[in-house]
Coordinates of N, CA and C in Angstrom, one line a residue:
M1 N -6.3 -22.1 -57.2 CA -4.9 -22.0 -56.8 C -4.9 -21.1 -55.5
L2 N -5.6 -20.0 -55.4 CA -5.7 -19.2 -54.2 C -6.2 -20.0 -53.0
R3 N -7.2 -20.8 -53.3 CA -7.8 -21.6 -52.2 C -6.8 -22.5 -51.6
S4 N -6.0 -23.1 -52.5 CA -5.0 -24.1 -52.0 C -3.8 -23.4 -51.2
L5 N -3.6 -22.1 -51.5 CA -2.5 -21.4 -50.9 C -2.9 -20.9 -49.5
L6 N -4.2 -20.7 -49.3 CA -4.7 -20.1 -48.0 C -4.4 -21.0 -46.8
P7 N -4.7 -22.3 -46.9 CA -4.4 -23.2 -45.8 C -2.9 -23.3 -45.5
M8 N -2.1 -23.3 -46.6 CA -0.7 -23.4 -46.4 C -0.2 -22.1 -45.7
S9 N -0.7 -21.0 -46.1 CA -0.3 -19.7 -45.5 C -0.7 -19.7 -44.0
L10 N -1.9 -20.2 -43.7 CA -2.3 -20.2 -42.3 C -1.4 -21.1 -41.5
L11 N -1.0 -22.3 -42.1 CA -0.1 -23.2 -41.4 C 1.3 -22.6 -41.2
A12 N 1.8 -21.9 -42.2 CA 3.1 -21.3 -42.1 C 3.1 -20.2 -41.0
A13 N 2.0 -19.5 -40.9 CA 1.8 -18.4 -39.9 C 1.8 -19.0 -38.5
S14 N 1.1 -20.1 -38.4 CA 1.0 -20.8 -37.1 C 2.4 -21.3 -36.6
I15 N 3.2 -21.8 -37.6 CA 4.5 -22.3 -37.2 C 5.4 -21.2 -36.8
L16 N 5.2 -20.0 -37.5 CA 6.0 -18.9 -37.2 C 5.7 -18.4 -35.8
L17 N 4.4 -18.3 -35.5 CA 4.0 -17.8 -34.2 C 4.5 -18.7 -33.1
I18 N 4.5 -20.0 -33.3 CA 4.9 -20.9 -32.2 C 6.4 -20.7 -32.0
G19 N 7.2 -20.4 -33.0 CA 8.6 -20.2 -32.9 C 9.0 -18.9 -32.3
L20 N 8.1 -18.0 -32.3 CA 8.4 -16.7 -31.7 C 8.2 -16.7 -30.2
S21 N 8.8 -15.7 -29.5 CA 8.5 -15.5 -28.1 C 7.1 -15.0 -28.0
P22 N 6.4 -15.2 -26.8 CA 5.0 -14.7 -26.7 C 4.9 -13.3 -27.0
E23 N 5.9 -12.4 -26.6 CA 5.8 -11.0 -26.9 C 5.8 -10.7 -28.4
R24 N 6.7 -11.3 -29.1 CA 6.8 -11.0 -30.5 C 5.7 -11.7 -31.3
A25 N 5.2 -12.8 -30.9 CA 4.1 -13.5 -31.5 C 2.9 -12.7 -31.4
A26 N 2.7 -12.1 -30.2 CA 1.5 -11.3 -29.9 C 1.5 -10.0 -30.8
W27 N 2.7 -9.5 -31.1 CA 2.9 -8.3 -31.9 C 2.5 -8.7 -33.4
V28 N 2.9 -9.9 -33.8 CA 2.6 -10.3 -35.2 C 1.1 -10.6 -35.3
S29 N 0.5 -11.2 -34.3 CA -0.9 -11.5 -34.4 C -1.6 -11.2 -33.0
P30 N -2.5 -10.3 -32.9 CA -3.2 -10.0 -31.6 C -3.9 -11.2 -31.1
T31 N -4.3 -12.1 -31.9 CA -5.1 -13.3 -31.5 C -4.2 -14.4 -30.8
Y32 N -2.9 -14.2 -30.9 CA -1.9 -15.1 -30.3 C -2.2 -15.5 -28.9
S33 N -2.5 -14.5 -28.1 CA -2.7 -14.7 -26.7 C -3.9 -15.6 -26.4
L34 N -4.9 -15.6 -27.3 CA -6.0 -16.5 -27.1 C -5.7 -18.0 -27.2
L35 N -4.6 -18.3 -27.8 CA -4.2 -19.6 -28.0 C -2.9 -20.1 -27.3
F36 N -1.9 -19.2 -27.2 CA -0.6 -19.6 -26.7 C -0.1 -18.9 -25.5
S37 N -0.6 -17.7 -25.2 CA 0.1 -16.9 -24.2 C 0.1 -17.6 -22.8
T38 N 1.2 -17.6 -22.2 CA 1.3 -18.2 -20.8 C 0.9 -17.1 -19.8
K39 N 0.8 -15.9 -20.2 CA 0.5 -14.8 -19.2 C -1.0 -14.7 -18.9
D40 N -1.8 -15.2 -19.8 CA -3.3 -15.1 -19.5 C -3.6 -16.0 -18.4
K41 N -4.5 -15.6 -17.5 CA -5.0 -16.4 -16.4 C -6.1 -17.3 -16.9
V42 N -5.9 -18.6 -16.9 CA -6.9 -19.6 -17.3 C -7.4 -20.3 -16.0
R43 N -8.7 -20.1 -15.8 CA -9.2 -20.7 -14.5 C -9.6 -22.2 -14.8
A44 N -8.9 -23.1 -14.1 CA -9.2 -24.5 -14.3 C -10.1 -25.0 -13.1
E45 N -10.8 -26.0 -13.4 CA -11.7 -26.6 -12.3 C -10.8 -27.1 -11.2
V46 N -11.2 -26.8 -10.0 CA -10.4 -27.2 -8.8 C -10.9 -28.5 -8.2
D47 N -10.0 -29.4 -7.9 CA -10.4 -30.7 -7.3 C -10.5 -30.4 -5.8
V48 N -11.6 -31.0 -5.2 CA -11.8 -30.9 -3.8 C -11.2 -32.1 -3.1
L49 N -10.0 -31.9 -2.5 CA -9.3 -33.0 -1.9 C -10.0 -33.7 -0.8
T50 N -10.8 -32.9 -0.1 CA -11.4 -33.4 1.1 C -12.8 -34.1 0.9
A51 N -13.2 -34.1 -0.4 CA -14.5 -34.7 -0.7 C -14.5 -36.2 -0.3
L52 N -15.5 -36.6 0.3 CA -15.6 -38.0 0.7 C -15.9 -39.0 -0.4
A53 N -15.6 -40.2 -0.3 CA -15.8 -41.2 -1.3 C -17.3 -41.3 -1.6
P54 N -17.8 -41.3 -2.8 CA -19.2 -41.3 -3.1 C -19.9 -42.6 -2.8
D55 N -19.2 -43.6 -2.4 CA -19.9 -44.9 -2.2 C -19.9 -45.3 -0.7
L56 N -19.6 -44.3 0.2 CA -19.7 -44.6 1.6 C -21.1 -45.0 2.1
E57 N -21.2 -46.0 2.9 CA -22.5 -46.3 3.5 C -22.9 -45.2 4.5
A58 N -24.2 -45.2 4.8 CA -24.7 -44.1 5.6 C -24.0 -44.0 7.0
S59 N -23.8 -45.2 7.6 CA -23.2 -45.1 8.9 C -21.8 -44.6 8.9
E60 N -21.0 -45.0 7.9 CA -19.6 -44.6 7.8 C -19.6 -43.1 7.4
L61 N -20.5 -42.7 6.5 CA -20.6 -41.4 6.1 C -20.8 -40.4 7.3
R62 N -21.7 -40.8 8.2 CA -22.0 -40.0 9.3 C -20.8 -39.8 10.2
E63 N -20.0 -40.8 10.4 CA -18.8 -40.7 11.2 C -17.7 -39.9 10.5
K64 N -17.6 -40.0 9.2 CA -16.6 -39.2 8.5 C -17.0 -37.7 8.6
L65 N -18.3 -37.4 8.5 CA -18.7 -36.0 8.6 C -18.5 -35.5 10.0
R66 N -18.7 -36.4 11.0 CA -18.5 -36.0 12.4 C -17.0 -35.7 12.6
E67 N -16.1 -36.5 12.1 CA -14.7 -36.2 12.3 C -14.3 -34.9 11.7
S68 N -14.8 -34.6 10.5 CA -14.5 -33.3 9.8 C -15.1 -32.2 10.6
R69 N -16.3 -32.3 11.1 CA -17.0 -31.3 11.9 C -16.2 -30.9 13.1
L70 N -15.8 -32.0 13.9 CA -15.1 -31.7 15.1 C -13.7 -31.0 14.9
Q71 N -13.0 -31.4 13.8 CA -11.8 -30.8 13.5 C -12.0 -29.3 13.1
T72 N -13.0 -29.1 12.3 CA -13.3 -27.8 11.8 C -13.7 -26.8 13.0
I73 N -14.5 -27.4 13.9 CA -14.8 -26.6 15.1 C -13.6 -26.2 15.9
Q74 N -12.6 -27.1 16.0 CA -11.4 -26.8 16.7 C -10.6 -25.7 16.0
N75 N -10.5 -25.9 14.7 CA -9.8 -24.9 13.9 C -10.4 -23.5 14.0
L76 N -11.8 -23.5 14.0 CA -12.5 -22.2 14.0 C -12.3 -21.5 15.4
R77 N -12.2 -22.3 16.4 CA -12.0 -21.7 17.8 C -10.6 -21.1 17.8
E78 N -9.6 -21.8 17.3 CA -8.2 -21.3 17.3 C -8.2 -20.0 16.4
Y79 N -8.8 -20.0 15.3 CA -8.8 -18.8 14.4 C -9.5 -17.6 15.2
A80 N -10.6 -17.9 15.8 CA -11.3 -16.8 16.5 C -10.4 -16.2 17.6
L81 N -9.7 -17.0 18.3 CA -8.9 -16.5 19.4 C -7.6 -15.9 19.0
S82 N -7.2 -16.2 17.8 CA -5.9 -15.6 17.2 C -6.1 -14.2 16.9
G83 N -7.3 -13.8 16.4 CA -7.5 -12.4 16.0 C -6.8 -12.0 14.7
D84 N -6.3 -13.0 14.0 CA -5.7 -12.7 12.7 C -6.7 -12.7 11.6
F85 N -7.4 -11.6 11.5 CA -8.5 -11.4 10.6 C -8.1 -10.5 9.4
P86 N -8.8 -10.6 8.3 CA -8.4 -9.8 7.1 C -8.6 -8.3 7.5
A87 N -7.7 -7.4 7.1 CA -7.8 -6.0 7.4 C -7.0 -5.2 6.3
G88 N -7.4 -4.0 6.2 CA -6.7 -3.1 5.3 C -7.7 -2.4 4.4
I89 N -7.3 -1.1 4.0 CA -8.2 -0.3 3.2 C -8.2 -0.8 1.8
E90 N -7.1 -1.2 1.3 CA -7.0 -1.6 -0.1 C -8.1 -2.7 -0.5
G91 N -8.8 -2.4 -1.6 CA -9.8 -3.4 -2.1 C -11.1 -3.4 -1.4
Q92 N -11.4 -2.4 -0.5 CA -12.6 -2.4 0.2 C -13.8 -2.3 -0.8
E93 N -14.8 -3.1 -0.6 CA -16.1 -2.9 -1.4 C -17.2 -3.2 -0.5
A94 N -17.9 -2.1 -0.1 CA -19.1 -2.2 0.8 C -20.1 -3.2 0.2
I95 N -20.6 -4.1 1.0 CA -21.6 -5.0 0.6 C -23.0 -4.4 0.7
D96 N -23.9 -4.9 -0.2 CA -25.3 -4.3 -0.2 C -26.3 -5.1 0.6
R97 N -27.5 -4.7 0.5 CA -28.6 -5.3 1.3 C -28.9 -6.7 0.8
S98 N -28.5 -7.1 -0.4 CA -28.8 -8.4 -0.9 C -27.9 -9.5 -0.3
D99 N -26.8 -9.0 0.4 CA -25.8 -9.9 1.0 C -26.3 -10.3 2.3
P100 N -26.2 -11.6 2.7 CA -26.7 -12.1 3.9 C -26.0 -11.6 5.1
H101 N -24.8 -10.9 4.9 CA -24.0 -10.4 5.9 C -24.1 -8.8 6.0
F102 N -25.1 -8.3 5.3 CA -25.3 -6.8 5.4 C -25.6 -6.4 6.8
D103 N -25.0 -5.3 7.2 CA -25.1 -4.7 8.5 C -25.3 -3.2 8.4
S104 N -26.5 -2.7 8.7 CA -26.7 -1.3 8.6 C -25.9 -0.4 9.5
D105 N -25.3 -1.0 10.5 CA -24.6 -0.3 11.5 C -23.1 -0.2 11.1
H106 N -22.6 -1.1 10.2 CA -21.2 -1.1 9.9 C -21.0 -1.3 8.4
E107 N -20.1 -0.6 7.8 CA -19.7 -1.0 6.4 C -18.9 -2.3 6.5
R108 N -19.1 -3.2 5.6 CA -18.4 -4.4 5.6 C -17.9 -4.8 4.2
T109 N -17.0 -5.6 4.1 CA -16.5 -6.1 2.8 C -16.1 -7.6 2.9
H110 N -16.3 -8.3 1.9 CA -15.9 -9.7 1.8 C -14.5 -9.8 1.1
R111 N -13.6 -10.4 1.8 CA -12.3 -10.7 1.2 C -11.8 -12.0 1.7
F112 N -11.6 -12.9 0.7 CA -11.1 -14.2 1.1 C -9.7 -14.1 1.8
R113 N -8.9 -13.2 1.2 CA -7.6 -12.9 1.8 C -7.5 -11.3 1.8
G114 N -7.2 -10.8 2.9 CA -7.1 -9.3 3.1 C -5.8 -8.8 2.6
P115 N -5.6 -7.4 2.5 CA -4.4 -6.8 2.2 C -3.3 -7.1 3.2
N116 N -3.6 -7.5 4.4 CA -2.7 -7.8 5.4 C -2.3 -9.3 5.4
D117 N -2.7 -10.0 4.3 CA -2.4 -11.4 4.0 C -3.1 -12.4 4.9
N118 N -4.1 -11.9 5.7 CA -4.9 -12.9 6.5 C -6.1 -13.4 5.8
L119 N -6.5 -14.6 6.1 CA -7.6 -15.2 5.4 C -8.9 -14.9 6.3
C120 N -10.0 -14.9 5.6 CA -11.3 -14.8 6.3 C -11.5 -16.2 7.0
A121 N -12.5 -16.3 7.9 CA -12.7 -17.5 8.6 C -13.0 -18.7 7.8
L122 N -13.9 -18.5 6.8 CA -14.2 -19.7 5.9 C -13.0 -20.1 5.1
A123 N -12.2 -19.1 4.5 CA -11.1 -19.5 3.8 C -10.0 -20.2 4.6
Y124 N -9.9 -19.7 5.9 CA -9.0 -20.4 6.8 C -9.3 -21.8 7.1
L125 N -10.6 -22.1 7.3 CA -11.1 -23.5 7.5 C -10.8 -24.4 6.3
I126 N -11.1 -23.8 5.1 CA -10.9 -24.6 3.9 C -9.4 -24.9 3.7
A127 N -8.5 -23.9 4.0 CA -7.1 -24.2 3.8 C -6.6 -25.2 4.9
E128 N -7.1 -25.0 6.1 CA -6.6 -25.9 7.2 C -7.1 -27.4 6.9
S129 N -8.1 -27.5 6.2 CA -8.6 -28.9 5.9 C -7.8 -29.6 4.9
G130 N -6.9 -28.9 4.2 CA -6.1 -29.4 3.2 C -6.4 -29.0 1.8
D131 N -7.5 -28.2 1.6 CA -7.9 -27.8 0.3 C -7.4 -26.3 0.0
E132 N -6.1 -26.1 0.1 CA -5.5 -24.8 -0.2 C -5.8 -24.4 -1.6
G133 N -5.9 -25.4 -2.5 CA -6.2 -25.1 -3.9 C -7.5 -24.3 -4.1
I134 N -8.5 -24.5 -3.3 CA -9.7 -23.8 -3.4 C -9.5 -22.3 -3.0
V135 N -8.8 -22.1 -2.0 CA -8.5 -20.8 -1.5 C -7.7 -20.0 -2.5
S136 N -6.7 -20.6 -3.1 CA -5.8 -19.9 -4.1 C -6.6 -19.5 -5.3
D137 N -7.6 -20.4 -5.7 CA -8.4 -20.1 -6.8 C -9.3 -18.9 -6.6
I138 N -10.0 -19.0 -5.4 CA -10.9 -17.9 -5.1 C -10.2 -16.6 -4.9
E139 N -9.1 -16.5 -4.2 CA -8.5 -15.2 -4.0 C -7.9 -14.6 -5.3
E140 N -7.6 -15.5 -6.3 CA -7.1 -15.0 -7.5 C -8.2 -14.5 -8.4
F141 N -9.3 -15.2 -8.4 CA -10.4 -14.9 -9.4 C -11.6 -14.1 -8.9
E142 N -11.9 -14.3 -7.6 CA -13.1 -13.6 -7.0 C -12.9 -13.5 -5.5
N143 N -12.0 -12.6 -5.2 CA -11.6 -12.5 -3.8 C -12.7 -12.0 -2.9
H144 N -13.8 -11.4 -3.5 CA -14.9 -10.8 -2.7 C -16.0 -11.9 -2.7
F145 N -15.7 -13.1 -2.9 CA -16.8 -14.2 -2.9 C -17.6 -14.2 -1.6
C146 N -18.9 -14.4 -1.7 CA -19.8 -14.5 -0.6 C -20.6 -15.8 -0.8
L147 N -20.4 -16.7 0.1 CA -21.1 -18.0 0.0 C -22.6 -17.9 -0.1
G148 N -23.2 -17.0 0.7 CA -24.6 -16.9 0.7 C -25.2 -16.2 -0.5
Q149 N -24.3 -15.6 -1.4 CA -24.8 -14.9 -2.5 C -24.2 -15.4 -3.8
D150 N -23.0 -15.8 -3.8 CA -22.3 -16.3 -5.0 C -22.3 -17.8 -5.1
H151 N -21.9 -18.3 -6.2 CA -21.9 -19.8 -6.4 C -20.5 -20.2 -6.9
N152 N -20.0 -21.2 -6.3 CA -18.7 -21.8 -6.7 C -18.8 -23.3 -6.4
K153 N -18.6 -24.1 -7.4 CA -18.8 -25.6 -7.3 C -17.8 -26.2 -6.3
A154 N -16.6 -25.8 -6.3 CA -15.6 -26.3 -5.4 C -15.9 -26.0 -3.9
I155 N -16.3 -24.8 -3.6 CA -16.6 -24.4 -2.3 C -17.9 -25.1 -1.8
E156 N -18.9 -25.2 -2.7 CA -20.1 -25.9 -2.3 C -19.9 -27.3 -2.1
T157 N -19.0 -28.0 -2.8 CA -18.6 -29.3 -2.6 C -17.9 -29.5 -1.2
W158 N -17.0 -28.5 -1.0 CA -16.3 -28.6 0.3 C -17.3 -28.5 1.5
V159 N -18.2 -27.5 1.4 CA -19.2 -27.3 2.4 C -20.0 -28.6 2.7
M160 N -20.4 -29.2 1.6 CA -21.2 -30.4 1.7 C -20.5 -31.6 2.4
N161 N -19.2 -31.6 2.2 CA -18.4 -32.7 2.8 C -17.7 -32.3 4.1
S162 N -18.0 -31.2 4.6 CA -17.3 -30.7 5.8 C -17.9 -31.1 7.1
G163 N -19.2 -31.6 7.1 CA -19.9 -31.9 8.3 C -20.6 -30.7 8.8
L164 N -20.5 -29.6 8.1 CA -21.2 -28.3 8.5 C -22.4 -28.2 7.4
T165 N -23.3 -27.3 7.8 CA -24.4 -27.0 6.8 C -24.0 -25.7 6.1
K166 N -24.6 -25.5 5.0 CA -24.3 -24.2 4.3 C -24.7 -23.0 5.1
E167 N -25.8 -23.1 5.9 CA -26.2 -22.0 6.7 C -25.2 -21.7 7.8
E168 N -24.5 -22.7 8.3 CA -23.5 -22.5 9.3 C -22.2 -21.9 8.7
C169 N -21.9 -22.3 7.5 CA -20.8 -21.7 6.8 C -21.0 -20.3 6.4
I170 N -22.2 -19.9 6.1 CA -22.6 -18.5 5.8 C -22.4 -17.7 7.1
A171 N -22.8 -18.2 8.3 CA -22.5 -17.5 9.5 C -21.0 -17.4 9.8
I172 N -20.3 -18.4 9.5 CA -18.8 -18.3 9.7 C -18.2 -17.3 8.9
Q173 N -18.7 -17.0 7.7 CA -18.0 -16.1 6.8 C -18.4 -14.6 7.0
A174 N -18.9 -14.3 8.2 CA -19.2 -12.9 8.5 C -18.0 -12.0 8.3
P175 N -18.1 -11.0 7.5 CA -16.9 -10.1 7.2 C -16.6 -9.2 8.3
S176 N -15.4 -8.6 8.3 CA -15.0 -7.6 9.3 C -15.5 -6.3 8.9
I177 N -15.6 -5.4 9.8 CA -16.0 -4.0 9.5 C -14.9 -3.2 8.8
D178 N -15.3 -2.2 8.1 CA -14.3 -1.4 7.3 C -13.9 -0.1 8.0
I179 N -12.9 0.5 7.4 CA -12.6 1.8 7.8 C -13.7 2.7 7.2
P180 N -14.3 3.6 8.0 CA -15.4 4.4 7.5 C -15.0 5.2 6.2
Q181 N -16.0 5.2 5.3 CA -15.7 5.9 4.0 C -16.4 7.2 3.8
E182 N -17.2 7.6 4.9 CA -17.9 8.9 4.8 C -16.9 10.1 4.6
K183 N -17.3 11.1 3.9 CA -16.4 12.2 3.6 C -16.1 13.0 4.8
N184 N -16.9 12.9 5.8 CA -16.7 13.7 7.0 C -15.8 13.0 8.1
V185 N -15.3 11.8 7.7 CA -14.5 11.0 8.6 C -13.1 11.0 8.1
E186 N -12.2 11.6 8.8 CA -10.8 11.6 8.4 C -10.1 10.3 8.9
V187 N -9.5 9.5 7.9 CA -8.9 8.3 8.2 C -7.5 8.5 8.8
T188 N -7.4 8.7 10.1 CA -6.2 8.9 10.8 C -5.7 7.6 11.3
D189 N -4.4 7.7 11.9 CA -3.9 6.5 12.5 C -4.7 6.0 13.7
E190 N -5.3 7.0 14.4 CA -6.1 6.7 15.5 C -7.4 6.0 15.1
V191 N -8.0 6.4 14.0 CA -9.2 5.8 13.5 C -8.9 4.3 13.1
I192 N -7.8 4.1 12.4 CA -7.4 2.8 12.0 C -7.2 1.9 13.2
V193 N -6.5 2.4 14.2 CA -6.3 1.6 15.4 C -7.6 1.2 16.1
A194 N -8.5 2.2 16.2 CA -9.8 2.0 16.8 C -10.6 1.0 16.1
V195 N -10.6 1.1 14.8 CA -11.4 0.1 13.9 C -10.8 -1.3 14.1
S196 N -9.4 -1.3 14.1 CA -8.8 -2.6 14.3 C -9.2 -3.3 15.6
H197 N -9.2 -2.6 16.7 CA -9.7 -3.2 18.0 C -11.1 -3.6 17.9
T198 N -11.9 -2.7 17.3 CA -13.4 -3.0 17.2 C -13.6 -4.2 16.4
R199 N -12.9 -4.3 15.2 CA -13.0 -5.4 14.3 C -12.7 -6.7 15.0
K200 N -11.6 -6.8 15.8 CA -11.2 -8.0 16.4 C -12.2 -8.4 17.5
R201 N -12.7 -7.4 18.2 CA -13.7 -7.7 19.3 C -15.0 -8.2 18.8
I202 N -15.5 -7.6 17.7 CA -16.8 -8.0 17.1 C -16.6 -9.4 16.5
L203 N -15.6 -9.6 15.7 CA -15.4 -10.9 15.0 C -15.1 -12.0 16.0
T204 N -14.3 -11.8 17.0 CA -13.9 -12.8 17.9 C -15.2 -13.3 18.7
A205 N -16.0 -12.3 19.1 CA -17.2 -12.6 19.8 C -18.2 -13.4 18.9
H206 N -18.3 -12.9 17.7 CA -19.2 -13.6 16.7 C -18.8 -15.0 16.5
L207 N -17.5 -15.2 16.2 CA -17.0 -16.6 15.8 C -17.1 -17.5 17.0
L208 N -16.8 -17.1 18.2 CA -16.9 -17.9 19.4 C -18.4 -18.3 19.6
A209 N -19.3 -17.4 19.3 CA -20.7 -17.8 19.4 C -21.1 -18.8 18.4
V210 N -20.5 -18.7 17.2 CA -20.7 -19.7 16.1 C -20.2 -21.0 16.6
V211 N -19.0 -21.0 17.2 CA -18.4 -22.3 17.7 C -19.4 -22.9 18.7
S212 N -19.9 -22.2 19.6 CA -20.9 -22.7 20.6 C -22.1 -23.3 19.9
N213 N -22.6 -22.6 18.9 CA -23.8 -23.2 18.2 C -23.4 -24.4 17.4
L214 N -22.2 -24.5 16.9 CA -21.8 -25.7 16.1 C -21.8 -26.9 17.0
E215 N -21.3 -26.7 18.3 CA -21.2 -27.8 19.2 C -22.6 -28.2 19.7
K216 N -23.5 -27.1 19.9 CA -24.8 -27.4 20.4 C -25.7 -28.1 19.4
N217 N -25.5 -27.8 18.1 CA -26.4 -28.4 17.1 C -25.7 -29.5 16.4
M218 N -24.8 -30.2 17.0 CA -24.0 -31.2 16.4 C -24.8 -32.3 15.7
E219 N -25.7 -33.0 16.4 CA -26.4 -34.1 15.8 C -27.4 -33.6 14.7
E220 N -28.1 -32.5 15.0 CA -29.1 -32.0 14.0 C -28.4 -31.6 12.7
S221 N -27.3 -31.0 12.8 CA -26.6 -30.5 11.6 C -25.9 -31.7 10.9
L222 N -25.5 -32.7 11.6 CA -24.9 -33.9 11.0 C -26.0 -34.6 10.2
R223 N -27.2 -34.7 10.7 CA -28.3 -35.3 10.0 C -28.6 -34.5 8.7
T224 N -28.6 -33.2 8.8 CA -28.8 -32.3 7.6 C -27.7 -32.5 6.6
A225 N -26.5 -32.5 7.0 CA -25.3 -32.7 6.1 C -25.4 -34.0 5.4
E226 N -25.7 -35.1 6.2 CA -25.7 -36.4 5.6 C -26.9 -36.5 4.6
G227 N -28.0 -35.9 5.0 CA -29.2 -36.0 4.1 C -28.9 -35.3 2.8
R228 N -28.2 -34.2 2.8 CA -27.9 -33.4 1.6 C -27.0 -34.2 0.7
I229 N -26.0 -34.9 1.3 CA -25.1 -35.7 0.5 C -25.9 -36.9 -0.2
L230 N -26.7 -37.6 0.6 CA -27.4 -38.7 0.1 C -28.4 -38.2 -1.0
A231 N -29.0 -37.0 -0.8 CA -29.9 -36.5 -1.9 C -29.1 -36.1 -3.1
S232 N -27.9 -35.7 -3.0 CA -27.1 -35.4 -4.2 C -26.7 -36.6 -5.0
R233 N -26.7 -37.7 -4.3 CA -26.4 -39.0 -5.0 C -27.6 -39.4 -5.9
V234 N -28.8 -39.1 -5.4 CA -30.0 -39.4 -6.2 C -30.2 -38.5 -7.3
N235 N -29.9 -37.2 -7.0 CA -30.1 -36.1 -8.1 C -28.8 -35.3 -8.2
P236 N -27.8 -35.9 -8.8 CA -26.5 -35.3 -8.9 C -26.5 -34.0 -9.7

């Protein structure tokens, strides 16, 4: 008798929970949020809208990659000259020596979107290509993402289909310098202004140099990008 009542009791409890508001249901059962709560952040797989068709012939594939690369170079040049880079003390996390962007002369931090609402160079390029969903996902779940150190399927797919190589995208994602965190440095308005000017000068020069290299290495990088896509078809 007891065994027959248990499933019915569980069913009744489930019906009760569904009928309650999320707040009241969570109060009745702490496990409610695992099943029904709309407040919990659930990370869904992101579709890469700019991914090329998997059945493109090699000649057509090369041209599609070339188109994407040329547009990305133009977008990167505009971004570099704009000076609209991530900035702000909030959320700073100094990167360590394992990061490909480590700089012993400057504290740096990775932020897909900074406290000033500006995107990093890589995030900007992804958004401008039409894949804003990737950027939204990264800034919500892992805003300190580093391409050269962390892994994300959507970003890696975007890179592979962008006409750029992963190595080039790692160079593009160079972070800005931070406000000094040493105890003997007082963070005054003057320090913030000085760091802001230095940040823009360093990043603008770096990104324009990257643009120059992207143009210079056009054919070699396209061969590499094409080869990696074709290899992924053989070993998905």
